[in-house]
Every structure is written in C-alpha cells, then in structure tokens.
XYZ file of C-alpha atoms in Angstrom:
625
model
C 198.099 -13.406 16.783
C 197.671 -12.115 13.327
C 200.485 -12.238 10.828
C 201.952 -8.548 10.415
C 201.867 -7.731 6.566
C 204.313 -5.182 5.247
C 202.942 -2.936 2.142
C 205.463 -4.090 -1.055
C 206.856 -0.889 -2.546
C 206.651 -1.707 -6.299
C 209.279 -1.017 -8.784
C 206.869 1.493 -10.484
C 207.553 3.727 -7.478
C 211.255 3.847 -8.054
C 213.431 5.081 -11.116
C 217.120 3.365 -11.027
C 219.113 6.386 -11.815
C 222.969 5.097 -11.978
C 225.158 2.622 -10.500
C 225.070 -1.232 -11.082
C 221.621 -1.552 -11.838
C 221.403 1.256 -14.213
C 224.259 -0.272 -16.236
C 222.438 -3.716 -16.039
C 219.210 -2.161 -17.227
C 220.641 0.002 -19.903
C 222.083 -3.098 -21.399
C 218.779 -5.076 -21.200
C 216.840 -2.320 -22.752
C 219.278 -1.765 -25.589
C 220.231 -5.513 -26.063
C 218.456 -8.359 -24.319
C 214.605 -7.383 -25.160
C 215.562 -7.576 -28.940
C 217.947 -10.230 -28.629
C 215.367 -12.708 -27.023
C 212.581 -11.624 -29.364
C 214.688 -12.334 -32.462
C 215.741 -15.983 -31.024
C 211.727 -16.669 -30.238
C 210.823 -15.364 -33.755
C 213.495 -17.505 -35.395
C 212.370 -20.797 -33.462
C 208.621 -20.417 -34.368
C 207.540 -19.567 -30.700
C 205.761 -16.353 -31.909
C 204.504 -18.053 -35.051
C 202.810 -20.823 -32.880
C 200.533 -18.036 -31.658
C 198.800 -17.887 -35.047
C 197.676 -21.568 -34.403
C 198.230 -22.388 -38.085
C 200.445 -25.338 -37.791
C 199.573 -28.487 -39.622
C 201.400 -31.777 -39.739
C 204.488 -31.490 -41.865
C 205.034 -27.823 -41.294
C 208.501 -26.733 -39.169
C 208.419 -25.505 -35.631
C 205.297 -27.839 -34.274
C 204.028 -26.040 -31.118
C 205.520 -27.201 -27.908
C 203.472 -27.429 -24.829
C 205.319 -24.710 -23.006
C 206.249 -22.207 -25.905
C 203.395 -19.640 -24.793
C 205.184 -19.094 -21.392
C 208.263 -18.268 -23.214
C 206.188 -15.594 -25.479
C 204.227 -14.203 -22.285
C 207.460 -13.956 -20.112
C 209.002 -11.731 -22.776
C 206.001 -9.818 -23.052
C 205.855 -9.248 -19.347
C 209.684 -8.459 -18.926
C 209.404 -6.148 -21.916
C 206.258 -4.227 -20.350
C 208.451 -3.649 -17.070
C 210.722 -1.528 -19.326
C 207.901 -0.028 -21.064
C 206.762 0.863 -17.555
C 209.642 3.217 -17.285
C 209.914 4.343 -20.902
C 207.411 3.820 -23.498
C 208.735 2.296 -26.794
C 206.101 2.504 -29.771
C 208.231 -0.042 -31.728
C 208.243 -2.359 -29.154
C 204.432 -2.170 -28.441
C 203.641 -2.544 -31.983
C 205.361 -6.236 -31.736
C 203.773 -6.971 -28.674
C 200.341 -5.554 -29.785
C 200.797 -7.897 -33.052
C 201.353 -11.117 -30.830
C 198.347 -10.023 -28.650
C 196.155 -9.609 -31.840
C 196.903 -13.191 -32.713
C 196.128 -14.407 -29.292
C 192.505 -12.514 -29.828
C 192.102 -14.084 -32.980
C 192.637 -17.616 -31.770
C 191.398 -17.643 -28.398
C 188.325 -20.105 -28.027
C 184.916 -18.446 -27.346
C 184.785 -20.581 -24.109
C 188.264 -18.475 -23.282
C 190.638 -21.478 -23.919
C 194.047 -20.210 -25.257
C 196.840 -22.683 -26.182
C 198.517 -23.487 -29.256
C 199.558 -27.034 -28.707
C 196.326 -28.394 -27.049
C 194.475 -26.675 -29.988
C 196.433 -27.338 -33.200
C 198.141 -30.611 -32.347
C 195.994 -32.442 -29.605
C 192.587 -30.619 -29.029
C 191.170 -33.707 -27.677
C 193.713 -33.755 -24.802
C 192.721 -30.386 -23.173
C 192.992 -30.507 -19.349
C 193.693 -34.148 -19.484
C 197.338 -34.341 -18.812
C 198.493 -33.046 -15.623
C 202.357 -32.489 -16.414
C 201.776 -30.818 -19.771
C 202.045 -27.254 -18.732
C 198.549 -25.839 -19.568
C 198.213 -24.179 -16.180
C 201.659 -22.954 -16.047
C 201.238 -21.370 -19.426
C 197.968 -19.598 -18.515
C 199.681 -18.224 -15.389
C 202.523 -16.319 -17.259
C 199.673 -15.020 -19.721
C 197.879 -13.562 -16.664
C 201.086 -11.964 -15.225
C 202.127 -10.596 -18.770
C 198.543 -9.262 -19.220
C 198.629 -7.368 -15.990
C 201.901 -5.875 -16.604
C 201.096 -4.743 -20.070
C 198.011 -2.937 -18.796
C 199.722 -1.372 -16.156
C 202.517 -0.253 -18.619
C 200.571 0.890 -21.266
C 196.709 1.035 -20.304
C 195.957 -1.423 -23.204
C 193.473 -3.903 -21.807
C 192.945 -6.434 -24.813
C 195.613 -8.947 -23.507
C 193.916 -8.602 -19.714
C 190.649 -9.362 -21.241
C 192.101 -12.360 -23.087
C 193.804 -13.744 -19.735
C 190.601 -13.068 -17.716
C 188.292 -15.032 -19.817
C 190.852 -17.891 -19.653
C 191.150 -17.535 -15.879
C 187.249 -17.510 -15.909
C 187.264 -20.742 -17.651
C 189.973 -22.294 -15.392
C 188.077 -21.333 -12.095
C 184.727 -23.057 -13.703
C 186.657 -26.182 -14.684
C 188.592 -26.718 -11.823
C 187.192 -25.132 -8.644
C 183.249 -25.369 -9.653
C 182.689 -28.113 -11.722
C 185.888 -30.293 -11.009
C 185.663 -31.706 -14.562
C 189.297 -31.698 -15.606
C 191.226 -35.085 -15.598
C 193.619 -33.657 -12.755
C 193.012 -31.351 -9.650
C 196.389 -29.249 -9.409
C 199.063 -27.855 -11.975
C 201.872 -30.242 -12.725
C 204.012 -27.397 -12.857
C 203.182 -24.532 -10.101
C 202.998 -20.827 -11.527
C 199.356 -20.006 -11.898
C 198.912 -19.723 -8.252
C 201.206 -16.616 -8.199
C 199.466 -15.220 -10.982
C 195.925 -15.601 -9.784
C 196.889 -14.035 -6.623
C 198.307 -10.981 -8.760
C 194.976 -10.943 -10.585
C 192.888 -10.831 -7.466
C 194.962 -7.837 -6.463
C 194.435 -6.067 -9.935
C 190.723 -6.752 -10.427
C 189.530 -6.969 -6.849
C 187.547 -10.233 -7.698
C 187.864 -12.556 -4.946
C 187.330 -15.684 -7.381
C 190.669 -15.666 -8.609
C 192.185 -15.675 -4.821
C 189.902 -18.511 -4.289
C 191.076 -20.588 -7.039
C 194.678 -19.909 -6.039
C 193.845 -21.263 -2.305
C 191.948 -24.320 -4.123
C 195.120 -25.226 -6.225
C 197.255 -24.524 -3.205
C 194.970 -26.519 -0.561
C 194.353 -29.389 -2.803
C 197.783 -30.125 -3.680
C 198.972 -33.214 -1.730
C 195.241 -34.234 -1.211
C 194.057 -35.321 -4.646
C 193.335 -38.589 -5.793
C 193.305 -37.654 -9.381
C 196.557 -36.066 -9.590
C 199.562 -38.141 -10.798
C 203.219 -37.336 -11.879
C 205.804 -38.506 -14.693
C 206.426 -42.075 -15.033
C 209.863 -41.363 -14.207
C 209.041 -39.538 -11.033
C 207.337 -39.839 -7.683
C 204.928 -37.428 -5.969
C 207.664 -35.540 -4.468
C 208.686 -34.398 -7.726
C 205.715 -32.208 -8.192
C 205.362 -31.362 -4.544
C 202.310 -33.249 -4.046
C 203.685 -36.227 -1.484
C 201.974 -34.048 1.271
C 199.535 -31.165 1.889
C 201.292 -28.067 1.846
C 200.932 -27.255 5.328
C 202.681 -30.597 6.271
C 205.951 -29.872 4.141
C 208.954 -28.906 5.629
C 211.718 -30.269 3.191
C 212.315 -28.750 -0.425
C 211.966 -31.705 -2.813
C 211.374 -31.976 -6.423
C 211.861 -29.937 -9.368
C 213.191 -26.608 -7.771
C 211.479 -24.236 -9.970
C 208.183 -25.942 -9.552
C 209.047 -25.859 -5.833
C 209.839 -22.281 -5.177
C 207.004 -21.072 -7.149
C 204.715 -22.978 -4.993
C 206.520 -21.887 -1.802
C 206.281 -18.016 -3.144
C 202.483 -18.860 -3.694
C 201.710 -20.478 -0.363
C 203.780 -17.380 1.233
C 201.203 -14.953 -0.904
C 198.206 -17.030 0.506
C 199.467 -16.899 4.207
C 199.982 -13.300 3.878
C 196.536 -12.653 2.389
C 194.527 -14.966 4.457
C 196.721 -14.534 7.575
C 197.000 -18.234 7.761
C 199.991 -18.939 10.363
C 199.984 -22.518 9.674
C 201.045 -21.803 6.047
C 203.370 -19.286 6.986
C 205.020 -21.867 9.646
C 205.324 -24.180 6.611
C 207.126 -21.648 4.345
C 209.570 -20.727 7.107
C 210.428 -24.578 7.597
C 210.844 -24.929 3.692
C 213.212 -21.899 3.626
C 215.434 -22.953 6.425
C 215.737 -26.488 5.099
C 216.703 -24.690 1.398
C 219.107 -22.121 3.006
C 220.754 -24.494 5.817
C 221.141 -27.453 3.951
C 220.086 -27.325 0.192
C 221.557 -24.100 -1.492
C 224.994 -23.494 -3.023
C 227.069 -20.675 -1.769
C 226.005 -18.618 -5.084
C 222.218 -19.124 -4.126
C 221.932 -21.557 -6.477
C 219.403 -24.365 -5.844
C 218.586 -27.649 -7.500
C 221.687 -29.749 -7.638
C 220.959 -32.396 -10.157
C 220.171 -32.560 -14.011
C 217.925 -35.714 -13.390
C 214.531 -33.512 -13.145
C 216.143 -30.348 -12.254
C 215.575 -31.129 -8.683
C 216.497 -30.573 -5.068
C 218.355 -34.087 -3.825
C 218.966 -34.715 -0.199
C 220.713 -32.422 2.666
C 224.169 -31.088 1.878
C 224.429 -33.015 -1.681
C 225.940 -29.926 -3.642
C 228.186 -31.393 -6.162
C 230.369 -28.437 -7.915
C 231.052 -29.944 -11.595
C 227.565 -30.964 -12.037
C 225.480 -28.589 -10.323
C 222.413 -27.923 -12.252
C 221.741 -24.574 -10.336
C 219.194 -23.264 -12.734
C 218.952 -19.750 -13.405
C 215.225 -19.582 -13.123
C 215.468 -21.630 -9.783
C 217.460 -18.665 -7.969
C 215.181 -16.267 -9.387
C 211.941 -18.052 -7.793
C 214.238 -18.241 -4.811
C 214.558 -14.413 -4.669
C 210.749 -14.239 -5.268
C 210.203 -16.338 -2.521
C 212.319 -14.360 0.124
C 210.922 -11.129 -1.134
C 207.429 -12.648 -0.037
C 208.872 -13.675 3.150
C 210.106 -10.395 4.359
C 206.750 -9.090 3.941
C 205.596 -11.012 6.735
C 208.666 -11.838 8.978
C 211.043 -8.884 8.767
C 214.380 -10.364 9.011
C 217.440 -9.504 7.144
C 218.239 -12.783 6.438
C 215.908 -13.027 3.627
C 217.309 -10.282 1.915
C 220.734 -11.512 2.374
C 219.466 -14.811 0.672
C 217.860 -13.014 -2.094
C 220.906 -10.971 -3.045
C 223.185 -14.227 -2.784
C 221.121 -15.417 -5.574
C 220.642 -12.312 -7.626
C 224.220 -11.230 -7.592
C 225.738 -14.506 -8.254
C 223.437 -17.144 -9.699
C 220.698 -15.176 -11.445
C 223.264 -12.439 -12.709
C 225.606 -15.251 -13.899
C 222.940 -16.774 -16.210
C 223.492 -13.689 -18.671
C 226.254 -12.825 -20.567
C 227.610 -9.103 -19.807
C 226.776 -8.361 -23.411
C 223.204 -9.512 -22.649
C 222.659 -11.625 -25.519
C 223.573 -14.909 -24.421
C 222.477 -17.221 -21.611
C 223.212 -19.975 -19.228
C 220.563 -22.309 -18.178
C 222.964 -24.382 -15.521
C 225.195 -22.458 -13.282
C 228.099 -24.719 -12.001
C 230.567 -23.883 -9.516
C 233.511 -25.542 -11.368
C 234.146 -26.403 -14.871
C 236.971 -28.118 -16.616
C 237.136 -27.905 -20.501
C 238.947 -31.357 -20.759
C 235.996 -33.103 -19.445
C 233.707 -31.480 -21.827
C 236.190 -32.150 -24.744
C 236.345 -35.999 -23.738
C 232.726 -36.377 -23.830
C 231.971 -34.304 -26.928
C 231.097 -37.198 -29.061
C 230.013 -39.576 -26.426
C 226.124 -40.355 -25.836
C 223.572 -37.597 -25.027
C 223.334 -38.962 -21.523
C 226.981 -38.542 -20.821
C 226.739 -34.731 -22.127
C 224.155 -34.228 -19.847
C 226.174 -34.614 -16.752
C 228.595 -31.774 -17.892
C 227.247 -27.973 -18.037
C 228.096 -25.731 -21.239
C 231.136 -23.748 -21.401
C 229.932 -20.837 -23.051
C 226.395 -19.049 -22.938
C 224.177 -19.828 -25.846
C 221.667 -17.320 -27.450
C 218.709 -19.672 -27.236
C 217.693 -23.100 -25.531
C 215.232 -25.717 -26.570
C 213.760 -25.126 -22.952
C 214.234 -21.389 -23.109
C 212.568 -20.367 -20.032
C 215.514 -18.395 -18.569
C 216.355 -15.649 -20.918
C 212.761 -13.775 -20.623
C 212.709 -14.787 -16.880
C 215.807 -12.562 -16.538
C 214.150 -9.934 -18.301
C 211.281 -9.876 -15.764
C 213.552 -9.614 -12.816
C 216.214 -7.045 -14.320
C 213.211 -4.946 -15.482
C 211.520 -5.028 -11.840
C 214.786 -5.179 -9.963
C 213.408 -2.263 -7.794
C 210.614 -4.338 -6.265
C 213.374 -5.598 -3.882
C 214.209 -2.100 -2.423
C 211.508 -1.175 0.047
C 208.274 -2.145 1.982
C 206.462 -0.139 4.461
C 204.061 -0.656 7.234
C 201.761 2.105 9.080
C 205.017 4.145 10.434
C 207.997 2.677 8.957
C 209.938 2.358 5.654
C 212.125 -0.807 5.525
C 215.160 -0.751 3.297
C 215.956 -4.573 2.127
C 218.330 -4.292 -0.916
C 220.548 -1.181 -1.798
C 220.608 0.392 -5.379
C 220.835 3.915 -6.479
C 217.244 4.936 -7.045
C 214.729 7.969 -6.481
C 211.531 6.482 -4.717
C 208.093 8.000 -3.956
C 206.255 5.945 -1.440
C 203.549 6.590 1.190
C 203.863 6.016 4.914
C 201.943 7.099 7.726
C 199.440 8.874 5.300
C 202.267 11.029 3.952
C 204.101 11.032 0.621
C 207.818 10.443 1.183
C 210.677 10.763 -1.779
C 213.757 9.029 -0.951
C 216.975 9.529 -3.020
C 219.554 6.791 -2.325
C 223.086 6.892 -3.983
C 225.384 3.989 -3.960
C 227.681 1.955 -5.938
C 226.474 -1.002 -4.019
C 227.302 -4.177 -4.334
C 230.831 -3.288 -5.262
C 230.994 -0.486 -2.499
C 229.145 -0.589 0.869
C 228.485 3.026 1.451
C 225.155 4.074 1.072
C 223.467 7.584 1.206
C 219.772 8.226 1.437
C 218.587 11.617 1.315
C 215.339 12.370 2.410
C 213.043 14.989 0.161
C 209.973 15.208 2.218
C 209.219 16.618 5.914
C 207.454 13.861 8.233
C 207.533 11.765 11.436
C 208.161 8.148 10.360
C 210.515 5.525 10.937
C 213.505 3.851 8.656
C 214.634 0.592 9.122
C 217.926 -0.094 7.465
C 218.860 -3.587 6.690
C 222.566 -4.604 7.844
C 223.592 -7.357 5.790
C 224.695 -10.563 7.695
C 228.127 -10.439 6.199
C 228.655 -7.079 7.588
C 230.137 -7.141 11.227
C 231.194 -3.313 11.443
C 228.410 -1.344 10.093
C 227.929 2.584 10.819
C 225.067 4.632 10.413
C 224.814 8.522 10.412
C 222.237 10.882 10.343
C 223.117 14.554 8.985
C 226.820 13.601 10.032
C 226.454 12.283 13.296
C 227.121 8.693 14.236
C 224.096 6.591 15.503
C 224.459 3.603 18.035
C 223.531 0.731 16.230
C 220.981 -1.634 17.956
C 220.341 -4.479 15.463
C 216.776 -6.467 15.589
C 216.770 -9.170 13.169
C 219.208 -7.562 10.975
C 217.683 -4.033 10.671
C 218.406 -0.839 12.373
C 215.476 1.188 13.185
C 215.600 5.332 13.364
C 212.637 7.267 13.752
C 212.597 11.095 13.352
C 210.819 14.104 12.782
C 212.620 14.320 9.081
C 213.016 17.411 7.228
C 213.582 17.442 3.605
C 217.584 17.510 3.040
C 218.063 15.146 5.832
C 220.693 12.658 5.171
C 221.348 9.018 6.189
C 224.660 7.459 5.600
C 224.953 3.475 6.047
C 228.710 2.609 6.012
C 228.983 -1.252 5.360
C 232.788 -1.911 5.204
C 233.131 -4.687 2.556
C 236.011 -7.289 3.703
C 237.330 -9.947 1.563
C 236.460 -13.096 3.397
C 236.524 -17.028 3.132
C 233.580 -19.159 4.018
C 233.893 -23.063 4.642
C 231.022 -25.270 3.602
C 229.565 -27.576 6.316
C 231.832 -30.786 6.217
C 229.052 -32.850 5.169
C 229.224 -30.900 1.716
C 231.452 -33.588 0.219
C 232.565 -31.741 -2.802
C 233.540 -28.652 -0.885
C 235.295 -30.244 1.852
C 238.769 -28.572 2.970
C 238.039 -25.702 0.612
C 237.082 -22.152 0.918
C 235.051 -19.987 -1.143
C 235.701 -16.021 -1.546
C 233.273 -13.515 -0.976
C 233.197 -9.707 -0.753
C 229.756 -8.326 0.000
C 227.270 -10.423 -1.270
C 229.421 -11.247 -4.469
C 231.014 -14.723 -4.748
C 234.426 -14.620 -6.593
C 235.627 -17.590 -8.772
C 238.738 -18.152 -10.786
C 239.364 -18.632 -14.367
C 242.279 -20.494 -15.745
C 242.825 -17.758 -18.132
C 243.723 -15.192 -15.556
C 246.346 -17.365 -13.684
C 248.534 -19.005 -16.791
C 245.989 -22.228 -16.874
C 247.556 -23.413 -13.580
C 245.070 -26.377 -12.228
C 242.979 -24.296 -10.207
C 242.095 -27.057 -7.827
C 245.941 -27.310 -6.746
C 246.020 -23.596 -5.757
C 245.924 -23.142 -1.968
C 245.086 -19.621 -0.588
C 246.930 -17.938 1.833
C 245.864 -14.997 4.066
C 243.087 -13.174 2.797
C 243.908 -10.066 5.104
C 246.553 -9.663 2.403
C 244.338 -9.837 -0.539
C 244.013 -6.779 -2.819
C 241.089 -5.364 -4.537
C 241.840 -4.312 -8.136
C 239.870 -2.927 -11.230
C 239.191 -5.462 -14.153
C 237.668 -4.842 -17.414
C 235.232 -7.798 -18.854
C 233.230 -7.178 -21.874
C 233.916 -3.269 -21.604
C 232.367 -3.410 -18.091
C 234.479 -2.363 -15.118
C 234.349 -4.385 -11.998
C 236.301 -5.250 -8.797
C 238.574 -8.256 -8.816
C 240.575 -9.862 -6.168
C 244.167 -10.685 -6.184
C 245.078 -13.092 -3.419
C 248.338 -14.518 -2.237
C 248.460 -18.537 -2.933
C 250.709 -21.392 -3.560
C 250.726 -24.297 -6.023
C 252.677 -27.427 -6.461
C 255.308 -27.282 -9.346
C 254.547 -30.091 -12.162
C 256.792 -33.413 -11.397
C 257.262 -36.079 -13.901
C 255.801 -38.891 -11.751
C 252.134 -39.709 -11.595
C 252.440 -40.223 -7.838
C 255.262 -39.113 -5.227
C 255.899 -40.383 -1.925
C 258.464 -37.377 -1.279
C 258.492 -33.542 -0.840
C 256.958 -31.941 -3.752
C 258.054 -28.249 -4.524
C 255.670 -25.478 -3.748
C 255.629 -21.620 -5.464
C 254.001 -18.679 -4.535
C 251.962 -16.956 -6.745
C 249.272 -14.419 -6.975
C 245.783 -16.022 -7.602
C 243.495 -13.613 -9.779
C 239.792 -13.894 -8.991
C 236.542 -12.058 -10.814
C 232.925 -12.014 -9.439
C 231.409 -15.242 -10.135
C 228.533 -13.612 -12.445
C 231.249 -12.413 -15.220
C 232.727 -15.966 -15.602
C 232.667 -17.412 -19.243
C 232.686 -14.016 -20.852
C 235.941 -14.204 -22.621
C 235.921 -17.778 -24.152
C 236.522 -21.172 -22.845
C 238.566 -21.799 -19.706
C 238.596 -23.829 -16.573
C 236.823 -22.235 -13.715
C 236.540 -22.740 -9.826
C 234.823 -20.968 -6.848
C 236.239 -23.573 -4.406
C 240.143 -23.202 -2.922
C 242.305 -25.336 -0.523
C 243.463 -23.160 2.426
C-alpha cells in the first residue's frame, strides 16, 4: 500500500492579515530581525565570514557560527518574501559577497576549517561542518525564492556538490554521517528546488548509513545514542540523545519516507513520535529534559526546575509534526505542534522581541539562583536563567525563532487531489489549488485566545474541506452558511464536501474551557499536581502577581469557577486566568504536627510564553489540587 502524500501549502501562499500572528510578525519585522543582526555583528559572527582572522585577533571563528549567520539570513528571507526591504537586502548581499570571495575553488566553505584548522576538514564528525552546510543550503533557497537573487544559491550548490562527491561517491571523509543532523533536511529541499535527484540520493545516503557505519564516532563523554547512531534508523523506536539532533533526524526521515514511499521508515517515525509525546514531552511541548548533552533521558523523566527544554528542540518537534500530518492525516500531530509553538517556542523570545531563552523550565525559584550565583560553573548549569538575554554563546535559538515565526503560515493548510486540510488556525488570506482549480480562503479568528474561526470561501468549485478539531475540544460545532452540520470525526477532522460558491462561509466554534491536567503518576516531579490549560495554551503563575506567596503551596479549587481576565504585559493584551485557591498561613515552627490554618485566595495566572517579561520572580506551572 502506497503512502498517501498530502501537498504542503507554503507560507508563501498565505498572508497573515490580523490577530495573534500578525502581532507577533510585526514585532519580529520591526525589532527581532535587527536585534539578532546587531548581536551577531557585535560578537564577530558576521566578521568571521571574511576569513581574515589570525592568531591573537579577537572573535576567533567557532565551528558553528556560520549556522547562526545563515539561519538569520533564512529567517530574514521569509519576511522579505512578504515585504521587500532594500536596507535589509543590502546587509544580506554584503554577507553573501564575503561568502563568494572566500569559498574555495572546490566549493568548500567554512571559516573555522579554513582559517583555524584547514588540515582538519571532514576529519571530525562532531564539529558541525555538515550542519553548517545544511543551514547554508536552506538559507540560499529561501533568499533566492524571496528576491530572485541566485548568488548564494550557486555558492550552496557548489558546496553541496563537493559534499556529495566526498561522502557519497568517494567515501573519502574520515566519517560517514553528520555528527549533528540537519543537512538531510536541506538536501531534500535542494532536491525539490532544483529537481536534481543526486541531492535526494545524498540525503538518503546519510539517513540509511546512520547506525551502520564503522567510521562514525561520537564525543568522548557520550555514547552512540547521543547522536542517534546506535541503531539503523528504521530500527529506532525510542527518542534518545541530543534532542535537536534527534528531531532534525526524525523530520528528515519523514521527508524521505514521504518522497520514496518508504513504509518502514514511516513506521519508525510513528514509533518515535509516540515515544516522545506519550513518555518524553513536557506539557508545554518542550523536549530534552537534561542540560547534560541537551538530551532526552528516560521515560517519564520530566523534572520541572532543571528542565532543559531547548527552544530549538520544540521548533524541531513542530517541524517533525508538520511532516507527519502530510503522510498520516491525524489531528494529534497538529495538537502537538500547537502545544510546542504556543508554549515553549514562543516562550523562547520576550514579548518585546529582542531577548531570548535557550532553556524553558516549568518552575523557577530565584533563591536557588541567588544561592548558586558565586558557586561553580557546574552548579550554575543546573539552574535556568531567570531573565531572557540578548545573545548566547551558543545562539542557535534566536535565528531559529525568526525562521518559524516568519514562516508560521506553513502550518495552516495541506491539500490532496480533492480536499483542503486545515491544521492550525490563524487569521490569513490564502490562495491554493485543489482539484485543478484555484481557491481563495479568508480565515478570520482570534485563535489561540478565542475558539471561533470563520473561513470565507472566495471561489466557486467542488472540493472538500477537512476541519481539524483539536483534541482539547469536546464540544465543537460547525456551521455552513449559518446552518449547523453534524460532526463526524475521523482522526480529528470533520470532512465537508460541497459545490462551493464564492461568499460561502464556514464557522467553526471551539469552546475554550479552562481545564486542569494531571501528569502520569510516573512523572515524579508533577505527582499530586495539575497544570492549567485553555485551548493550546499552558498557564503559569508568577510570584509578582500573587503577593509572592509560595506558589508550590497553593492548592487550586474548582476550575469551573475560574474566570478569564485581560492582562497587559509588555504593552500586549492577552487573557489571564483567575482561579480560586487556598494557601497555608505561615507558622513559626519549621515542622508542625497539628492543624495548620488555610486561607482562601485568588490565584492569578498568565500564558506560559509570557512569563519573565516583568523582571525576576518565582514561577510555576504545576499546582496542588
């Protein structure tokens, strides 16, 4: 049986017109693009592209700096796709001109391995050469699509051709597969863009060879699980190792399964997805629970204070989900993508758009950080930072956020021969093709704060529309031209097929109840506690909203009595939650064997992604009940 492959509808087909994502994209366009550029300029990341560093000079090139540079270019290109900006293009063109001048005649392009250790090219698997090359390829495609300028694309193609010769044809490198996966994704994109099958063949070679190579090694401190090389990929069923590496690999496996109709590879992807979402994912959509190697650990190990939950890992999870729903139309993948995007992903950037989190804990206690402020670096690593910062030494997350926010409409639609599938809801106008006919859809909604979605059809034609009903919604209603339709769900979707007329209207009503969720009892850090969600958004409490009462002592009462209120954080309005609760009055003794006095209170909560935008404060997402 062949894999059914949906057609992805690119963000290029959609224009975000209002609502939640228009607000975010405007901030990113006005602030984030330039903020990240300035930080990379100040830290020497862009200067490294000139290949003029010598011993004793500042800003020694790092093995992965070029991935930061090219991810910024790709993210900026996604915004240029919608609105050209001459000043921004001048900045990018200058960076590209440096690449063109410094690229070797054979196509090689990497600052570190040209000016620092030229003799070490393709000798150390763990040093990110192929990872950087992958991001170069993706950025080059994005910039060519946005502007029509092909110089960077030609640079990337020359480098890709060299890599193909060295790895797939000659096998002359000291290793066989990337130590940090990513180029596999890029090569599939390059295949789609150019039509050159050798790039797909190289992606397939890297994926099929992983776990089968005698030349591949890992770090001294790690095992082969850390780099997903412990087994051939089709035999892997458990998410292990560095979480970003893992999810880039799984996304590439999904790409290859889709393109080659490899059912065995799809089966492995399904098993890995199930392991992540059922046993290894935070309620915020975060993955990778330890700072040791930024890695997955073991089933149900999801500590809250020391949660690593890297922003890039949740972005990669959303990317994996999007590929999975292209082959297996099931609403669970969109549910998971939204859980990651609306919580951990957006939590990785300040509401002002110029400061960032690398890690995304579920609870913080400023006293722990204060106690360890002057302790060893190792002790500090156990604790997350309490305020977002402008740049990190490893600054992969800021440009990655640019990429996903700029292309967020990628998550809206897919099509097959006769049906349009709606996955994630956002206010946008979209032009797509189905059943050989052009269709224009206008989607109006305040999602994720409001569950009412209106889709206006601006084309005549016979085609189907499959509406995703999120798993958190149990009382959805669908109306076509104000007439309610019976809901018959199939794997999370309601299917409508009509002879549509321009002006027809579909209204989807998704009541957003305030709900509490318990973790599996094997999640030790959350035992006896609940998390609060409304729609896809997880809510947290900060001490500054709750008179600095000890948040871990607060016990929630009835969520049915909770009230939705408007809060204003960093000049952005959003819904907060007020929920009745009780807390323990303070007493003098350290321990007490008698009755303790309890007092009623109202617990004030805000969306998790909005925490730490008003200074340092205690925060938690898990509460007694």
